[in-house]
Amino acid sequence: MNSRAPTTPAAPRTRDGWLRWGAIGLGLLATIVVARRFPVSDALQWVRGQGAAAPILFVLLYAAACVAFVPGSILTLGAGAVFGPVLGTAWVSAGSTLGAALAFLLGRFVARDAIARRFGNDPRFRAIDEAVAREGWKIVALLRLSPAFPFTLLNYALGLTRVRFRDYVVASWIGMMPGTVLFVYLGSVLGEALPRGGATRPTRTPAEWALYAVGLAATIAVTVVVTRLARRALQQRIG
């Protein structure tokens, strides 16, 4: 007689995973459409034209967007299109980390009561708070790697936890890096394929486009794997 329990719960879990990634894909498509319709690229081109001050201006702009609850995906894609994958990644990483740090400090010292009213009774946040108290920066890094929690809200909410500021900043910087690389690289590919305003671009050979495609596919694959591993680890710690 076979006493093994049925294993049907795996199907809903798989379906939920596909629905989540489908929603992320639709959100990314909407972001690209908005970025094409509004002069984000023009603004970033102006920033790039400011010479040595350009990195500082972009980092401050990105940090201000984080504090103001403005989704950073448009700026991240735009940075890839305008500045390229290397400089775009560096500047977005600096701006997002600075913005996350400022929002954390505001949540901890300035708007603590308002943030506590918003999240204090949320069972998910209570579980996160308890997990952070046990494991500190590890939970912060896993939260950054998982797309299940909105970036801008998380910046403020983590200010209520007992994680040390230094650990929060380092873990956030590390945890945000895969997503930053993915979106900046995607923005650089779009910038090559869809130039704005009649601007001319160097003609790419089929081999160069193939390298772009392989690089983008590899970046997406690594990001998906890392995100799944992070979500699994987070579920084990938070439940």
PDB file of C-alpha atoms in Angstrom:
ATOM      1  CA  MET A   1       0.000   0.000   0.000  1.00  0.00           C
ATOM      2  CA  ASN A   2       1.401   3.367  -1.004  1.00  0.00           C
ATOM      3  CA  SER A   3       1.128   5.905   1.846  1.00  0.00           C
ATOM      4  CA  ARG A   4       2.925   8.744   0.100  1.00  0.00           C
ATOM      5  CA  ALA A   5       1.057  12.030   0.142  1.00  0.00           C
ATOM      6  CA  PRO A   6       0.072  13.555  -3.199  1.00  0.00           C
ATOM      7  CA  THR A   7       2.328  16.309  -4.524  1.00  0.00           C
ATOM      8  CA  THR A   8      -0.286  18.494  -6.243  1.00  0.00           C
ATOM      9  CA  PRO A   9       0.689  21.824  -4.536  1.00  0.00           C
ATOM     10  CA  ALA A  10       3.637  22.156  -6.941  1.00  0.00           C
ATOM     11  CA  ALA A  11       1.324  23.069  -9.820  1.00  0.00           C
ATOM     12  CA  PRO A  12      -0.205  26.196  -8.200  1.00  0.00           C
ATOM     13  CA  ARG A  13       3.269  27.292  -7.120  1.00  0.00           C
ATOM     14  CA  THR A  14       4.547  26.962 -10.697  1.00  0.00           C
ATOM     15  CA  ARG A  15       1.517  28.832 -12.037  1.00  0.00           C
ATOM     16  CA  ASP A  16       2.005  31.644  -9.510  1.00  0.00           C
ATOM     17  CA  GLY A  17       5.639  31.915 -10.561  1.00  0.00           C
ATOM     18  CA  TRP A  18       4.723  32.273 -14.224  1.00  0.00           C
ATOM     19  CA  LEU A  19       2.039  34.848 -13.371  1.00  0.00           C
ATOM     20  CA  ARG A  20       4.544  36.852 -11.334  1.00  0.00           C
ATOM     21  CA  TRP A  21       7.119  36.893 -14.116  1.00  0.00           C
ATOM     22  CA  GLY A  22       4.389  37.730 -16.630  1.00  0.00           C
ATOM     23  CA  ALA A  23       3.388  40.729 -14.539  1.00  0.00           C
ATOM     24  CA  ILE A  24       7.022  41.818 -14.329  1.00  0.00           C
ATOM     25  CA  GLY A  25       7.330  41.498 -18.113  1.00  0.00           C
ATOM     26  CA  LEU A  26       4.206  43.613 -18.679  1.00  0.00           C
ATOM     27  CA  GLY A  27       5.511  46.211 -16.255  1.00  0.00           C
ATOM     28  CA  LEU A  28       8.826  46.299 -18.101  1.00  0.00           C
ATOM     29  CA  LEU A  29       7.026  46.731 -21.433  1.00  0.00           C
ATOM     30  CA  ALA A  30       4.951  49.589 -20.006  1.00  0.00           C
ATOM     31  CA  THR A  31       8.123  51.206 -18.687  1.00  0.00           C
ATOM     32  CA  ILE A  32       9.742  51.038 -22.128  1.00  0.00           C
ATOM     33  CA  VAL A  33       6.653  52.617 -23.736  1.00  0.00           C
ATOM     34  CA  VAL A  34       6.619  55.451 -21.197  1.00  0.00           C
ATOM     35  CA  ALA A  35      10.339  56.014 -21.615  1.00  0.00           C
ATOM     36  CA  ARG A  36       9.860  56.292 -25.387  1.00  0.00           C
ATOM     37  CA  ARG A  37       6.900  58.691 -25.178  1.00  0.00           C
ATOM     38  CA  PHE A  38       8.325  61.080 -22.587  1.00  0.00           C
ATOM     39  CA  PRO A  39      11.613  63.009 -22.896  1.00  0.00           C
ATOM     40  CA  VAL A  40      13.576  60.934 -20.391  1.00  0.00           C
ATOM     41  CA  SER A  41      16.326  60.355 -22.930  1.00  0.00           C
ATOM     42  CA  ASP A  42      16.475  64.072 -23.759  1.00  0.00           C
ATOM     43  CA  ALA A  43      16.872  64.942 -20.079  1.00  0.00           C
ATOM     44  CA  LEU A  44      19.626  62.359 -19.672  1.00  0.00           C
ATOM     45  CA  GLN A  45      21.350  63.618 -22.803  1.00  0.00           C
ATOM     46  CA  TRP A  46      21.356  67.077 -21.214  1.00  0.00           C
ATOM     47  CA  VAL A  47      22.846  65.600 -18.031  1.00  0.00           C
ATOM     48  CA  ARG A  48      25.544  63.842 -20.039  1.00  0.00           C
ATOM     49  CA  GLY A  49      26.404  67.153 -21.698  1.00  0.00           C
ATOM     50  CA  GLN A  50      27.308  68.738 -18.360  1.00  0.00           C
ATOM     51  CA  GLY A  51      30.832  67.366 -18.474  1.00  0.00           C
ATOM     52  CA  ALA A  52      32.461  66.455 -15.171  1.00  0.00           C
ATOM     53  CA  ALA A  53      29.279  67.348 -13.270  1.00  0.00           C
ATOM     54  CA  ALA A  54      27.188  64.788 -15.183  1.00  0.00           C
ATOM     55  CA  PRO A  55      27.738  61.819 -12.810  1.00  0.00           C
ATOM     56  CA  ILE A  56      26.922  63.953  -9.758  1.00  0.00           C
ATOM     57  CA  LEU A  57      23.773  65.366 -11.377  1.00  0.00           C
ATOM     58  CA  PHE A  58      22.536  61.932 -12.400  1.00  0.00           C
ATOM     59  CA  VAL A  59      23.224  60.366  -9.001  1.00  0.00           C
ATOM     60  CA  LEU A  60      21.371  63.211  -7.239  1.00  0.00           C
ATOM     61  CA  LEU A  61      18.468  62.956  -9.693  1.00  0.00           C
ATOM     62  CA  TYR A  62      18.178  59.210  -9.155  1.00  0.00           C
ATOM     63  CA  ALA A  63      18.414  59.543  -5.374  1.00  0.00           C
ATOM     64  CA  ALA A  64      15.686  62.204  -5.367  1.00  0.00           C
ATOM     65  CA  ALA A  65      13.460  59.912  -7.441  1.00  0.00           C
ATOM     66  CA  CYS A  66      13.926  57.115  -4.879  1.00  0.00           C
ATOM     67  CA  VAL A  67      12.985  59.390  -1.983  1.00  0.00           C
ATOM     68  CA  ALA A  68       9.938  60.701  -3.872  1.00  0.00           C
ATOM     69  CA  PHE A  69       8.584  57.175  -4.598  1.00  0.00           C
ATOM     70  CA  VAL A  70       9.263  57.574  -8.344  1.00  0.00           C
ATOM     71  CA  PRO A  71       9.961  54.174  -9.968  1.00  0.00           C
ATOM     72  CA  GLY A  72      13.598  54.072 -10.969  1.00  0.00           C
ATOM     73  CA  SER A  73      13.158  51.648 -13.866  1.00  0.00           C
ATOM     74  CA  ILE A  74      12.666  54.443 -16.424  1.00  0.00           C
ATOM     75  CA  LEU A  75      15.822  56.244 -15.316  1.00  0.00           C
ATOM     76  CA  THR A  76      17.705  52.940 -15.261  1.00  0.00           C
ATOM     77  CA  LEU A  77      16.704  52.058 -18.817  1.00  0.00           C
ATOM     78  CA  GLY A  78      17.484  55.613 -19.908  1.00  0.00           C
ATOM     79  CA  ALA A  79      20.903  55.491 -18.292  1.00  0.00           C
ATOM     80  CA  GLY A  80      21.748  52.382 -20.293  1.00  0.00           C
ATOM     81  CA  ALA A  81      20.598  54.013 -23.535  1.00  0.00           C
ATOM     82  CA  VAL A  82      22.447  57.284 -22.960  1.00  0.00           C
ATOM     83  CA  PHE A  83      25.538  56.367 -20.942  1.00  0.00           C
ATOM     84  CA  GLY A  84      26.118  52.758 -22.009  1.00  0.00           C
ATOM     85  CA  PRO A  85      26.219  49.579 -19.916  1.00  0.00           C
ATOM     86  CA  VAL A  86      29.363  50.313 -17.881  1.00  0.00           C
ATOM     87  CA  LEU A  87      28.908  53.959 -16.880  1.00  0.00           C
ATOM     88  CA  GLY A  88      25.139  53.480 -16.723  1.00  0.00           C
ATOM     89  CA  THR A  89      25.518  50.652 -14.214  1.00  0.00           C
ATOM     90  CA  ALA A  90      27.996  52.629 -12.114  1.00  0.00           C
ATOM     91  CA  TRP A  91      25.857  55.744 -11.928  1.00  0.00           C
ATOM     92  CA  VAL A  92      22.550  53.935 -11.388  1.00  0.00           C
ATOM     93  CA  SER A  93      24.130  51.831  -8.646  1.00  0.00           C
ATOM     94  CA  ALA A  94      25.441  54.934  -6.887  1.00  0.00           C
ATOM     95  CA  GLY A  95      22.140  56.793  -7.260  1.00  0.00           C
ATOM     96  CA  SER A  96      19.933  53.922  -6.113  1.00  0.00           C
ATOM     97  CA  THR A  97      22.162  53.205  -3.118  1.00  0.00           C
ATOM     98  CA  LEU A  98      22.202  56.873  -2.091  1.00  0.00           C
ATOM     99  CA  GLY A  99      18.425  57.102  -2.520  1.00  0.00           C
ATOM    100  CA  ALA A 100      17.874  53.921  -0.514  1.00  0.00           C
ATOM    101  CA  ALA A 101      20.119  55.268   2.258  1.00  0.00           C
ATOM    102  CA  LEU A 102      18.302  58.620   2.411  1.00  0.00           C
ATOM    103  CA  ALA A 103      14.861  56.975   2.482  1.00  0.00           C
ATOM    104  CA  PHE A 104      16.040  54.580   5.203  1.00  0.00           C
ATOM    105  CA  LEU A 105      17.212  57.482   7.372  1.00  0.00           C
ATOM    106  CA  LEU A 106      13.958  59.358   6.784  1.00  0.00           C
ATOM    107  CA  GLY A 107      11.973  56.263   7.730  1.00  0.00           C
ATOM    108  CA  ARG A 108      14.009  55.720  10.881  1.00  0.00           C
ATOM    109  CA  PHE A 109      14.386  59.261  12.213  1.00  0.00           C
ATOM    110  CA  VAL A 110      11.950  61.654  10.497  1.00  0.00           C
ATOM    111  CA  ALA A 111       8.815  59.840   9.325  1.00  0.00           C
ATOM    112  CA  ARG A 112       8.990  56.878  11.696  1.00  0.00           C
ATOM    113  CA  ASP A 113       5.473  57.299  13.123  1.00  0.00           C
ATOM    114  CA  ALA A 114       3.865  57.588   9.687  1.00  0.00           C
ATOM    115  CA  ILE A 115       5.775  54.578   8.360  1.00  0.00           C
ATOM    116  CA  ALA A 116       4.881  52.570  11.474  1.00  0.00           C
ATOM    117  CA  ARG A 117       1.190  53.330  10.955  1.00  0.00           C
ATOM    118  CA  ARG A 118       1.491  52.151   7.366  1.00  0.00           C
ATOM    119  CA  PHE A 119       3.384  48.912   8.021  1.00  0.00           C
ATOM    120  CA  GLY A 120       3.026  48.189  11.741  1.00  0.00           C
ATOM    121  CA  ASN A 121       0.006  45.891  11.387  1.00  0.00           C
ATOM    122  CA  ASP A 122       1.143  44.215   8.176  1.00  0.00           C
ATOM    123  CA  PRO A 123       1.858  40.535   8.951  1.00  0.00           C
ATOM    124  CA  ARG A 124       4.415  40.334   6.153  1.00  0.00           C
ATOM    125  CA  PHE A 125       6.354  43.258   7.578  1.00  0.00           C
ATOM    126  CA  ARG A 126       6.232  41.773  11.092  1.00  0.00           C
ATOM    127  CA  ALA A 127       7.741  38.578   9.695  1.00  0.00           C
ATOM    128  CA  ILE A 128      10.424  40.628   7.916  1.00  0.00           C
ATOM    129  CA  ASP A 129      11.152  42.585  11.088  1.00  0.00           C
ATOM    130  CA  GLU A 130      11.628  39.380  13.084  1.00  0.00           C
ATOM    131  CA  ALA A 131      13.827  37.868  10.364  1.00  0.00           C
ATOM    132  CA  VAL A 132      15.992  41.006  10.192  1.00  0.00           C
ATOM    133  CA  ALA A 133      16.384  40.909  13.975  1.00  0.00           C
ATOM    134  CA  ARG A 134      17.700  37.335  13.671  1.00  0.00           C
ATOM    135  CA  GLU A 135      19.857  37.549  10.541  1.00  0.00           C
ATOM    136  CA  GLY A 136      20.389  41.250   9.833  1.00  0.00           C
ATOM    137  CA  TRP A 137      21.954  42.170   6.495  1.00  0.00           C
ATOM    138  CA  LYS A 138      21.291  38.738   4.948  1.00  0.00           C
ATOM    139  CA  ILE A 139      17.544  39.396   4.935  1.00  0.00           C
ATOM    140  CA  VAL A 140      18.063  42.880   3.500  1.00  0.00           C
ATOM    141  CA  ALA A 141      20.107  41.434   0.624  1.00  0.00           C
ATOM    142  CA  LEU A 142      17.496  38.738  -0.063  1.00  0.00           C
ATOM    143  CA  LEU A 143      14.714  41.329  -0.057  1.00  0.00           C
ATOM    144  CA  ARG A 144      16.613  43.377  -2.619  1.00  0.00           C
ATOM    145  CA  LEU A 145      17.097  40.331  -4.831  1.00  0.00           C
ATOM    146  CA  SER A 146      13.404  39.419  -4.722  1.00  0.00           C
ATOM    147  CA  PRO A 147      10.967  41.435  -6.900  1.00  0.00           C
ATOM    148  CA  ALA A 148       8.093  40.656  -4.520  1.00  0.00           C
ATOM    149  CA  PHE A 149       8.627  43.828  -2.472  1.00  0.00           C
ATOM    150  CA  PRO A 150       8.391  47.358  -3.983  1.00  0.00           C
ATOM    151  CA  PHE A 151      11.804  49.025  -3.916  1.00  0.00           C
ATOM    152  CA  THR A 152      10.740  52.511  -2.806  1.00  0.00           C
ATOM    153  CA  LEU A 153       8.436  51.324  -0.018  1.00  0.00           C
ATOM    154  CA  LEU A 154      11.026  48.861   1.226  1.00  0.00           C
ATOM    155  CA  ASN A 155      13.564  51.666   1.657  1.00  0.00           C
ATOM    156  CA  TYR A 156      11.349  53.393   4.205  1.00  0.00           C
ATOM    157  CA  ALA A 157       9.987  50.234   5.840  1.00  0.00           C
ATOM    158  CA  LEU A 158      13.436  48.825   6.622  1.00  0.00           C
ATOM    159  CA  GLY A 159      14.129  51.992   8.598  1.00  0.00           C
ATOM    160  CA  LEU A 160      11.794  50.572  11.252  1.00  0.00           C
ATOM    161  CA  THR A 161      13.849  47.412  11.678  1.00  0.00           C
ATOM    162  CA  ARG A 162      16.904  46.908  13.880  1.00  0.00           C
ATOM    163  CA  VAL A 163      19.378  46.475  11.046  1.00  0.00           C
ATOM    164  CA  ARG A 164      22.469  48.676  11.313  1.00  0.00           C
ATOM    165  CA  PHE A 165      22.690  51.485   8.779  1.00  0.00           C
ATOM    166  CA  ARG A 166      26.075  50.347   7.456  1.00  0.00           C
ATOM    167  CA  ASP A 167      24.865  46.774   6.985  1.00  0.00           C
ATOM    168  CA  TYR A 168      21.702  48.035   5.287  1.00  0.00           C
ATOM    169  CA  VAL A 169      23.635  50.144   2.780  1.00  0.00           C
ATOM    170  CA  VAL A 170      26.131  47.413   1.860  1.00  0.00           C
ATOM    171  CA  ALA A 171      23.463  44.690   1.607  1.00  0.00           C
ATOM    172  CA  SER A 172      21.222  46.958  -0.479  1.00  0.00           C
ATOM    173  CA  TRP A 173      24.054  47.820  -2.857  1.00  0.00           C
ATOM    174  CA  ILE A 174      24.922  44.148  -3.377  1.00  0.00           C
ATOM    175  CA  GLY A 175      21.312  42.978  -3.610  1.00  0.00           C
ATOM    176  CA  MET A 176      20.284  45.639  -6.131  1.00  0.00           C
ATOM    177  CA  MET A 177      23.202  44.976  -8.476  1.00  0.00           C
ATOM    178  CA  PRO A 178      21.717  42.098 -10.577  1.00  0.00           C
ATOM    179  CA  GLY A 179      18.557  44.069 -11.361  1.00  0.00           C
ATOM    180  CA  THR A 180      20.591  47.189 -12.088  1.00  0.00           C
ATOM    181  CA  VAL A 181      22.835  45.360 -14.546  1.00  0.00           C
ATOM    182  CA  LEU A 182      19.824  43.783 -16.284  1.00  0.00           C
ATOM    183  CA  PHE A 183      17.865  47.012 -16.770  1.00  0.00           C
ATOM    184  CA  VAL A 184      20.898  49.085 -17.750  1.00  0.00           C
ATOM    185  CA  TYR A 185      21.987  46.467 -20.282  1.00  0.00           C
ATOM    186  CA  LEU A 186      18.472  46.280 -21.692  1.00  0.00           C
ATOM    187  CA  GLY A 187      18.431  50.073 -21.951  1.00  0.00           C
ATOM    188  CA  SER A 188      21.738  50.046 -23.816  1.00  0.00           C
ATOM    189  CA  VAL A 189      20.374  47.500 -26.319  1.00  0.00           C
ATOM    190  CA  LEU A 190      17.228  49.580 -26.837  1.00  0.00           C
ATOM    191  CA  GLY A 191      19.365  52.680 -27.230  1.00  0.00           C
ATOM    192  CA  GLU A 192      21.281  51.001 -30.038  1.00  0.00           C
ATOM    193  CA  ALA A 193      18.183  49.630 -31.751  1.00  0.00           C
ATOM    194  CA  LEU A 194      15.848  52.613 -31.341  1.00  0.00           C
ATOM    195  CA  PRO A 195      17.722  55.930 -31.644  1.00  0.00           C
ATOM    196  CA  ARG A 196      15.683  59.046 -30.870  1.00  0.00           C
ATOM    197  CA  GLY A 197      15.186  62.222 -32.814  1.00  0.00           C
ATOM    198  CA  GLY A 198      16.853  61.056 -36.019  1.00  0.00           C
ATOM    199  CA  ALA A 199      20.194  60.698 -34.272  1.00  0.00           C
ATOM    200  CA  THR A 200      22.668  58.565 -36.142  1.00  0.00           C
ATOM    201  CA  ARG A 201      24.329  55.566 -34.580  1.00  0.00           C
ATOM    202  CA  PRO A 202      27.323  53.567 -35.747  1.00  0.00           C
ATOM    203  CA  THR A 203      26.208  50.693 -37.962  1.00  0.00           C
ATOM    204  CA  ARG A 204      26.395  47.399 -36.088  1.00  0.00           C
ATOM    205  CA  THR A 205      27.444  44.217 -37.816  1.00  0.00           C
ATOM    206  CA  PRO A 206      25.395  41.011 -37.409  1.00  0.00           C
ATOM    207  CA  ALA A 207      28.157  39.648 -35.185  1.00  0.00           C
ATOM    208  CA  GLU A 208      27.929  42.675 -32.881  1.00  0.00           C
ATOM    209  CA  TRP A 209      24.147  42.342 -32.630  1.00  0.00           C
ATOM    210  CA  ALA A 210      24.610  38.646 -31.888  1.00  0.00           C
ATOM    211  CA  LEU A 211      26.955  39.546 -29.025  1.00  0.00           C
ATOM    212  CA  TYR A 212      24.368  42.019 -27.709  1.00  0.00           C
ATOM    213  CA  ALA A 213      21.686  39.313 -27.860  1.00  0.00           C
ATOM    214  CA  VAL A 214      23.866  36.713 -26.144  1.00  0.00           C
ATOM    215  CA  GLY A 215      24.866  39.184 -23.451  1.00  0.00           C
ATOM    216  CA  LEU A 216      21.255  40.192 -22.815  1.00  0.00           C
ATOM    217  CA  ALA A 217      20.083  36.569 -22.701  1.00  0.00           C
ATOM    218  CA  ALA A 218      22.866  35.652 -20.277  1.00  0.00           C
ATOM    219  CA  THR A 219      22.068  38.641 -18.061  1.00  0.00           C
ATOM    220  CA  ILE A 220      18.374  37.736 -17.971  1.00  0.00           C
ATOM    221  CA  ALA A 221      19.143  34.082 -17.225  1.00  0.00           C
ATOM    222  CA  VAL A 222      21.474  34.918 -14.347  1.00  0.00           C
ATOM    223  CA  THR A 223      18.984  37.429 -12.916  1.00  0.00           C
ATOM    224  CA  VAL A 224      16.129  34.909 -13.066  1.00  0.00           C
ATOM    225  CA  VAL A 225      18.194  32.202 -11.359  1.00  0.00           C
ATOM    226  CA  VAL A 226      19.443  34.559  -8.646  1.00  0.00           C
ATOM    227  CA  THR A 227      15.918  35.883  -8.049  1.00  0.00           C
ATOM    228  CA  ARG A 228      14.462  32.387  -7.684  1.00  0.00           C
ATOM    229  CA  LEU A 229      17.184  31.336  -5.273  1.00  0.00           C
ATOM    230  CA  ALA A 230      16.678  34.516  -3.252  1.00  0.00           C
ATOM    231  CA  ARG A 231      12.904  34.048  -3.105  1.00  0.00           C
ATOM    232  CA  ARG A 232      13.311  30.451  -1.962  1.00  0.00           C
ATOM    233  CA  ALA A 233      15.782  31.443   0.748  1.00  0.00           C
ATOM    234  CA  LEU A 234      13.534  34.309   1.824  1.00  0.00           C
ATOM    235  CA  GLN A 235      10.509  32.025   2.123  1.00  0.00           C
ATOM    236  CA  GLN A 236      12.500  29.656   4.315  1.00  0.00           C
ATOM    237  CA  ARG A 237      13.442  32.493   6.666  1.00  0.00           C
ATOM    238  CA  ILE A 238      10.203  34.486   6.705  1.00  0.00           C
ATOM    239  CA  GLY A 239       7.625  31.863   5.814  1.00  0.00           C
TER     240      GLY A 239
END
